[in-house]
Amino acid sequence: MTLPLIAITMGDATGVGPEIIMKSLAHAELYERCRPLVIGDAKRLERAGRIVGSDLVVRSLFAVEDAKFEPGTVDCIDLGLIPDDLPFGKLSPVAGDAAYQYLRVATELAVAGKVAAICTAPLNKEALQAGGHHYPGHTEMLAALTGTEEVSMMLTAPNLRVIHVTTHIGLMDAIRKIEPGLVERTIARGHEVLVKAGLSRRKIGVCAINPHAGENGLFGQGEEAEKIVPAIEACRAKGWDVEGPLPADTLFFRAGRGDFDMVVAMYHDQGHGPVKVLGLESGVNITVGLPVIRTSVDHGTAFDIAGKGIADERSLLEALRQAIALAPADA
């Protein structure tokens, strides 16, 4: 069986991405499960390797076909965009543009079928904007690069999966955007993930918007009945096991103890908070609804520790494991 080829984008070169990549690829057992290929800058990886005390050899490549995928060696499609003297830990438009270019190349390879999945190291949203790319983050860029109209963000942590109806918009904008069709499509994308994961039980809990799920109209302006209940009823009509809308505080507690296989969060912080409390180091971000597979670390560029060699690679390792699990067989 051919091991899946996973493209790892370097993210923001001034953040911890290069360091956690070099630390992750030092785990030789990873090469027993996939063929890792970095899309980034070889010299930056070499510098990161010196910082973390790695003895890995970085190979600068121009094509996927030149990669050898050997333990002890980091194969890198080298775009050569980062100046040698660019400091770690400081916002840079150059690094922001480079992060976009790494993702663009990885997406082109995935769409062409040359890689089975994309796993992304973190980028900095402000640097991305300063570099001329006006997207809120990876998720929206991937949607644009693949011509996908609508995608969902899913976060995973030990014993918890959370898919989001809305993500990188303000809370008032999120409430306005939520409507039954969007909620139903989000639940459907989440249900498809559970099916692909091979789960025999696929129980989905849906968060309310208001405290205590609105207390039958006592809190809010009837958002649950107007925006969420019709979607849940439509999903139940398909035979799916969907419960809600439920108060988020008790729903996440119940999900953590195993009552649900997935939670549907209405907005960014409603879903992100519980996942990061349960395990920032092992959290993974998965973009659902794309024609390509994409997983990511569930943390940022960590400018405060970038370049110090102390960044934790566990989230990237878990993101790689998820990418391997989702990748098509023999890809």
Short mmCIF file of C-alpha atoms in Angstrom, two decimals:
data_model
loop_
_atom_site.label_atom_id
_atom_site.label_comp_id
_atom_site.label_asym_id
_atom_site.label_seq_id
_atom_site.Cartn_x
_atom_site.Cartn_y
_atom_site.Cartn_z
CA MET A 1 0.00 0.00 0.00
CA THR A 2 1.27 3.45 -0.93
CA LEU A 3 1.49 5.78 2.05
CA PRO A 4 -0.51 9.02 1.70
CA LEU A 5 1.50 12.06 0.64
CA ILE A 6 0.79 14.93 3.05
CA ALA A 7 1.72 18.52 2.11
CA ILE A 8 2.73 20.53 5.19
CA THR A 9 2.59 24.30 4.67
CA MET A 10 5.14 26.29 6.69
CA GLY A 11 2.71 29.03 7.72
CA ASP A 12 4.13 32.34 8.94
CA ALA A 13 7.92 32.06 8.79
CA THR A 14 8.36 34.44 11.73
CA GLY A 15 6.17 32.29 13.99
CA VAL A 16 6.64 28.83 15.46
CA GLY A 17 5.67 26.98 12.27
CA PRO A 18 9.20 26.19 11.07
CA GLU A 19 10.21 24.96 14.53
CA ILE A 20 7.24 22.66 15.10
CA ILE A 21 7.67 21.23 11.60
CA MET A 22 11.29 20.35 12.30
CA LYS A 23 10.37 18.87 15.67
CA SER A 24 7.50 16.86 14.20
CA LEU A 25 9.52 15.41 11.33
CA ALA A 26 12.12 14.21 13.82
CA HIS A 27 9.57 11.57 14.86
CA ALA A 28 10.76 8.76 12.59
CA GLU A 29 7.57 6.72 13.06
CA LEU A 30 5.70 9.41 11.13
CA TYR A 31 7.40 8.15 7.97
CA GLU A 32 5.87 4.73 8.58
CA ARG A 33 2.38 6.24 8.18
CA CYS A 34 2.79 8.94 5.49
CA ARG A 35 5.07 10.69 3.05
CA PRO A 36 5.53 14.23 4.46
CA LEU A 37 6.40 17.08 2.11
CA VAL A 38 6.90 20.64 3.34
CA ILE A 39 5.82 23.57 1.18
CA GLY A 40 7.92 26.48 2.40
CA ASP A 41 11.46 27.80 2.51
CA ALA A 42 14.37 25.38 2.95
CA LYS A 43 16.75 27.92 4.50
CA ARG A 44 14.13 28.91 7.07
CA LEU A 45 13.65 25.28 8.01
CA GLU A 46 17.41 24.84 8.34
CA ARG A 47 17.56 27.87 10.65
CA ALA A 48 14.66 26.49 12.70
CA GLY A 49 16.45 23.16 12.86
CA ARG A 50 19.53 24.80 14.39
CA ILE A 51 17.30 26.59 16.91
CA VAL A 52 15.63 23.37 18.09
CA GLY A 53 18.89 21.39 18.00
CA SER A 54 17.78 19.10 15.19
CA ASP A 55 20.16 17.05 13.07
CA LEU A 56 17.62 16.62 10.25
CA VAL A 57 18.85 17.38 6.74
CA VAL A 58 16.63 19.72 4.69
CA ARG A 59 16.44 18.96 0.96
CA SER A 60 15.43 21.83 -1.34
CA LEU A 61 13.15 20.60 -4.12
CA PHE A 62 11.29 22.04 -7.09
CA ALA A 63 8.85 19.19 -7.74
CA VAL A 64 6.99 16.53 -5.79
CA GLU A 65 8.61 13.85 -7.92
CA ASP A 66 12.05 14.76 -6.50
CA ALA A 67 11.11 13.91 -2.90
CA LYS A 68 12.56 10.81 -1.24
CA PHE A 69 10.55 10.74 2.02
CA GLU A 70 13.36 9.28 4.11
CA PRO A 71 13.55 9.52 7.92
CA GLY A 72 16.24 12.00 8.89
CA THR A 73 15.55 14.13 5.82
CA VAL A 74 13.00 16.93 5.37
CA ASP A 75 11.80 17.25 1.77
CA CYS A 76 10.80 20.85 1.02
CA ILE A 77 9.26 22.38 -2.09
CA ASP A 78 11.36 25.52 -1.74
CA LEU A 79 9.67 28.78 -2.74
CA GLY A 80 12.63 30.87 -1.51
CA LEU A 81 10.51 33.81 -0.31
CA ILE A 82 12.02 34.51 3.12
CA PRO A 83 15.13 36.70 3.56
CA ASP A 84 17.86 35.06 5.63
CA ASP A 85 17.84 37.86 8.20
CA LEU A 86 14.06 38.05 8.76
CA PRO A 87 13.67 37.94 12.57
CA PHE A 88 11.42 35.53 14.42
CA GLY A 89 8.59 36.89 16.53
CA LYS A 90 7.89 40.07 14.55
CA LEU A 91 5.00 40.76 12.22
CA SER A 92 6.13 40.83 8.59
CA PRO A 93 4.20 41.50 5.35
CA VAL A 94 6.81 39.37 3.57
CA ALA A 95 6.00 36.42 5.81
CA GLY A 96 2.27 37.08 5.41
CA ASP A 97 2.52 36.93 1.63
CA ALA A 98 4.72 33.83 1.82
CA ALA A 99 2.17 32.03 4.01
CA TYR A 100 -0.43 32.61 1.29
CA GLN A 101 1.92 31.37 -1.44
CA TYR A 102 2.70 28.16 0.47
CA LEU A 103 -1.01 27.44 0.78
CA ARG A 104 -1.65 28.29 -2.88
CA VAL A 105 0.98 25.82 -4.05
CA ALA A 106 -0.22 23.10 -1.67
CA THR A 107 -3.81 23.58 -2.83
CA GLU A 108 -2.81 23.36 -6.47
CA LEU A 109 -0.99 20.10 -5.75
CA ALA A 110 -4.00 18.72 -3.87
CA VAL A 111 -6.48 19.67 -6.58
CA ALA A 112 -4.19 18.05 -9.16
CA GLY A 113 -4.13 14.87 -7.07
CA LYS A 114 -0.39 15.04 -6.40
CA VAL A 115 -0.86 15.17 -2.63
CA ALA A 116 -3.54 13.40 -0.57
CA ALA A 117 -4.04 16.08 2.07
CA ILE A 118 -2.84 19.45 3.33
CA CYS A 119 -1.70 20.06 6.91
CA THR A 120 -1.10 23.70 7.77
CA ALA A 121 1.23 25.32 10.30
CA PRO A 122 -0.18 28.58 11.75
CA LEU A 123 -0.25 31.92 9.96
CA ASN A 124 -0.74 35.41 11.36
CA LYS A 125 -3.91 37.09 10.15
CA GLU A 126 -2.54 40.63 10.48
CA ALA A 127 0.60 39.70 8.53
CA LEU A 128 -1.56 38.03 5.88
CA GLN A 129 -3.54 41.24 5.43
CA ALA A 130 -0.35 43.33 5.40
CA GLY A 131 1.00 41.01 2.70
CA GLY A 132 -1.94 41.91 0.46
CA HIS A 133 -4.23 38.93 1.02
CA HIS A 134 -7.52 40.00 2.53
CA TYR A 135 -8.87 36.84 4.11
CA PRO A 136 -9.73 36.13 7.74
CA GLY A 137 -7.59 32.99 7.71
CA HIS A 138 -6.75 29.60 6.19
CA THR A 139 -10.35 28.41 5.99
CA GLU A 140 -11.54 31.28 3.83
CA MET A 141 -8.43 31.19 1.63
CA LEU A 142 -8.91 27.50 0.94
CA ALA A 143 -12.53 28.08 0.01
CA ALA A 144 -11.47 30.80 -2.45
CA LEU A 145 -8.56 28.80 -3.87
CA THR A 146 -10.78 25.78 -4.54
CA GLY A 147 -13.85 27.72 -5.68
CA THR A 148 -15.92 26.35 -2.79
CA GLU A 149 -18.89 28.50 -1.82
CA GLU A 150 -19.33 27.30 1.75
CA VAL A 151 -17.16 25.37 4.20
CA SER A 152 -17.21 24.68 7.91
CA MET A 153 -14.54 24.74 10.57
CA MET A 154 -14.31 21.70 12.79
CA LEU A 155 -12.14 21.51 15.90
CA THR A 156 -11.23 18.27 17.59
CA ALA A 157 -9.80 17.58 21.02
CA PRO A 158 -9.69 14.41 23.11
CA ASN A 159 -13.31 13.13 23.32
CA LEU A 160 -14.75 16.16 21.51
CA ARG A 161 -15.60 17.25 17.95
CA VAL A 162 -17.05 20.71 17.34
CA ILE A 163 -18.28 22.08 14.00
CA HIS A 164 -19.07 25.79 13.69
CA VAL A 165 -22.01 27.45 11.95
CA THR A 166 -20.10 30.78 11.84
CA THR A 167 -16.46 31.57 12.58
CA HIS A 168 -14.43 34.69 11.87
CA ILE A 169 -17.07 37.40 12.13
CA GLY A 170 -18.30 39.56 14.99
CA LEU A 171 -20.90 38.19 17.37
CA MET A 172 -23.70 40.48 16.19
CA ASP A 173 -22.89 39.63 12.57
CA ALA A 174 -22.86 35.93 13.45
CA ILE A 175 -26.35 36.07 14.98
CA ARG A 176 -27.64 37.87 11.89
CA LYS A 177 -26.01 35.33 9.57
CA ILE A 178 -27.36 32.25 11.33
CA GLU A 179 -30.47 30.91 9.56
CA PRO A 180 -32.07 27.46 9.22
CA GLY A 181 -30.49 26.63 5.84
CA LEU A 182 -26.97 27.40 7.06
CA VAL A 183 -27.50 25.44 10.27
CA GLU A 184 -28.85 22.44 8.35
CA ARG A 185 -25.95 22.47 5.89
CA THR A 186 -23.46 22.68 8.75
CA ILE A 187 -25.05 19.73 10.52
CA ALA A 188 -24.98 17.80 7.22
CA ARG A 189 -21.26 18.47 6.75
CA GLY A 190 -20.60 17.31 10.29
CA HIS A 191 -22.74 14.20 9.82
CA GLU A 192 -20.73 13.33 6.70
CA VAL A 193 -17.50 13.48 8.72
CA LEU A 194 -18.93 11.06 11.28
CA VAL A 195 -19.96 8.70 8.49
CA LYS A 196 -16.47 8.83 6.96
CA ALA A 197 -14.97 8.21 10.39
CA GLY A 198 -16.90 4.94 10.46
CA LEU A 199 -18.87 5.68 13.62
CA SER A 200 -21.83 3.38 14.17
CA ARG A 201 -23.39 5.93 16.53
CA ARG A 202 -23.61 9.44 15.12
CA LYS A 203 -25.26 11.53 17.82
CA ILE A 204 -25.09 15.29 17.25
CA GLY A 205 -25.86 17.97 19.84
CA VAL A 206 -26.74 21.47 18.62
CA CYS A 207 -25.97 24.55 20.72
CA ALA A 208 -28.49 27.30 21.32
CA ILE A 209 -27.61 30.95 20.83
CA ASN A 210 -29.04 32.36 24.06
CA PRO A 211 -28.38 31.37 27.69
CA HIS A 212 -30.45 28.37 28.80
CA ALA A 213 -31.53 27.94 25.15
CA GLY A 214 -33.70 31.02 25.52
CA GLU A 215 -35.86 29.61 28.34
CA ASN A 216 -38.86 29.36 25.99
CA GLY A 217 -38.54 32.97 24.91
CA LEU A 218 -37.51 34.48 28.24
CA PHE A 219 -34.01 35.29 26.93
CA GLY A 220 -33.35 36.68 23.47
CA GLN A 221 -35.83 37.33 20.70
CA GLY A 222 -36.84 33.82 19.74
CA GLU A 223 -33.64 33.03 17.84
CA GLU A 224 -33.74 29.33 18.74
CA ALA A 225 -37.23 28.79 17.36
CA GLU A 226 -36.59 30.91 14.27
CA LYS A 227 -33.03 30.02 13.30
CA ILE A 228 -32.20 26.58 14.73
CA VAL A 229 -35.27 24.43 15.37
CA PRO A 230 -36.32 24.16 11.67
CA ALA A 231 -32.85 22.88 10.78
CA ILE A 232 -32.90 20.26 13.52
CA GLU A 233 -36.33 19.09 12.44
CA ALA A 234 -35.16 18.78 8.82
CA CYS A 235 -32.16 16.70 9.89
CA ARG A 236 -34.30 14.45 12.07
CA ALA A 237 -36.57 13.90 9.08
CA LYS A 238 -33.54 12.35 7.35
CA GLY A 239 -33.23 9.86 10.18
CA TRP A 240 -30.25 11.53 11.84
CA ASP A 241 -29.80 11.52 15.61
CA VAL A 242 -29.77 15.27 16.32
CA GLU A 243 -30.69 16.88 19.65
CA GLY A 244 -31.16 20.55 20.46
CA PRO A 245 -31.07 23.43 20.64
CA LEU A 246 -29.35 22.86 23.98
CA PRO A 247 -27.65 25.27 26.42
CA ALA A 248 -23.97 25.32 25.45
CA ASP A 249 -22.68 24.98 29.00
CA THR A 250 -24.45 21.69 29.72
CA LEU A 251 -24.08 20.41 26.15
CA PHE A 252 -20.28 20.63 26.24
CA PHE A 253 -20.22 18.93 29.63
CA ARG A 254 -22.35 16.08 28.28
CA ALA A 255 -20.25 15.83 25.12
CA GLY A 256 -17.09 15.64 27.20
CA ARG A 257 -18.42 12.61 29.06
CA GLY A 258 -19.36 10.89 25.81
CA ASP A 259 -23.07 11.59 25.33
CA PHE A 260 -22.51 13.12 21.86
CA ASP A 261 -20.20 12.38 18.94
CA MET A 262 -20.26 15.97 17.71
CA VAL A 263 -21.35 19.41 18.88
CA VAL A 264 -22.62 22.12 16.52
CA ALA A 265 -21.51 25.54 17.82
CA MET A 266 -23.25 28.68 16.59
CA TYR A 267 -20.28 31.06 16.72
CA HIS A 268 -16.50 31.13 17.08
CA ASP A 269 -15.91 31.46 20.82
CA GLN A 270 -18.80 29.18 21.74
CA GLY A 271 -16.96 26.30 20.10
CA HIS A 272 -13.33 27.30 20.47
CA GLY A 273 -13.34 27.86 24.23
CA PRO A 274 -14.23 24.31 25.33
CA VAL A 275 -11.87 22.70 22.81
CA LYS A 276 -8.91 24.76 23.93
CA VAL A 277 -9.65 24.17 27.60
CA LEU A 278 -9.69 20.42 26.96
CA GLY A 279 -6.40 20.34 25.12
CA LEU A 280 -4.68 23.13 23.18
CA GLU A 281 -1.63 20.94 22.60
CA SER A 282 -3.68 18.16 21.02
CA GLY A 283 -6.37 20.25 19.32
CA VAL A 284 -6.79 20.03 15.55
CA ASN A 285 -8.61 22.26 13.07
CA ILE A 286 -10.25 20.50 10.10
CA THR A 287 -11.86 22.34 7.18
CA VAL A 288 -15.04 20.48 6.19
CA GLY A 289 -16.70 20.79 2.79
CA LEU A 290 -13.62 21.33 0.61
CA PRO A 291 -12.76 19.15 -2.39
CA VAL A 292 -9.38 18.61 -0.67
CA ILE A 293 -8.50 17.42 2.84
CA ARG A 294 -7.07 20.05 5.18
CA THR A 295 -6.10 19.79 8.82
CA SER A 296 -4.23 22.27 10.98
CA VAL A 297 -2.83 22.97 14.39
CA ASP A 298 -5.29 24.61 16.75
CA HIS A 299 -2.96 27.39 17.88
CA GLY A 300 -1.46 30.55 16.52
CA THR A 301 1.98 31.75 15.51
CA ALA A 302 3.05 32.35 19.14
CA PHE A 303 5.33 35.28 18.34
CA ASP A 304 6.24 35.53 22.04
CA ILE A 305 8.14 32.23 21.94
CA ALA A 306 9.03 32.00 18.22
CA GLY A 307 12.72 31.47 17.60
CA LYS A 308 13.38 30.16 21.12
CA GLY A 309 13.13 26.46 20.33
CA ILE A 310 10.50 25.75 22.98
CA ALA A 311 7.33 25.48 20.86
CA ASP A 312 5.32 22.28 21.40
CA GLU A 313 4.82 20.14 18.29
CA ARG A 314 2.05 17.90 19.66
CA SER A 315 -0.81 19.74 17.92
CA LEU A 316 0.95 19.48 14.55
CA LEU A 317 1.62 15.78 15.09
CA GLU A 318 -2.06 15.23 15.88
CA ALA A 319 -3.06 17.30 12.82
CA LEU A 320 -0.82 15.08 10.69
CA ARG A 321 -2.42 11.96 12.20
CA GLN A 322 -5.88 13.32 11.38
CA ALA A 323 -4.79 14.13 7.81
CA ILE A 324 -3.48 10.58 7.41
CA ALA A 325 -6.73 9.14 8.75
CA LEU A 326 -8.85 11.24 6.39
CA ALA A 327 -6.66 10.77 3.31
CA PRO A 328 -8.02 8.41 0.64
CA ALA A 329 -6.43 4.97 0.54
CA ASP A 330 -3.39 4.59 -1.72
CA ALA A 331 -3.29 8.36 -2.35
#
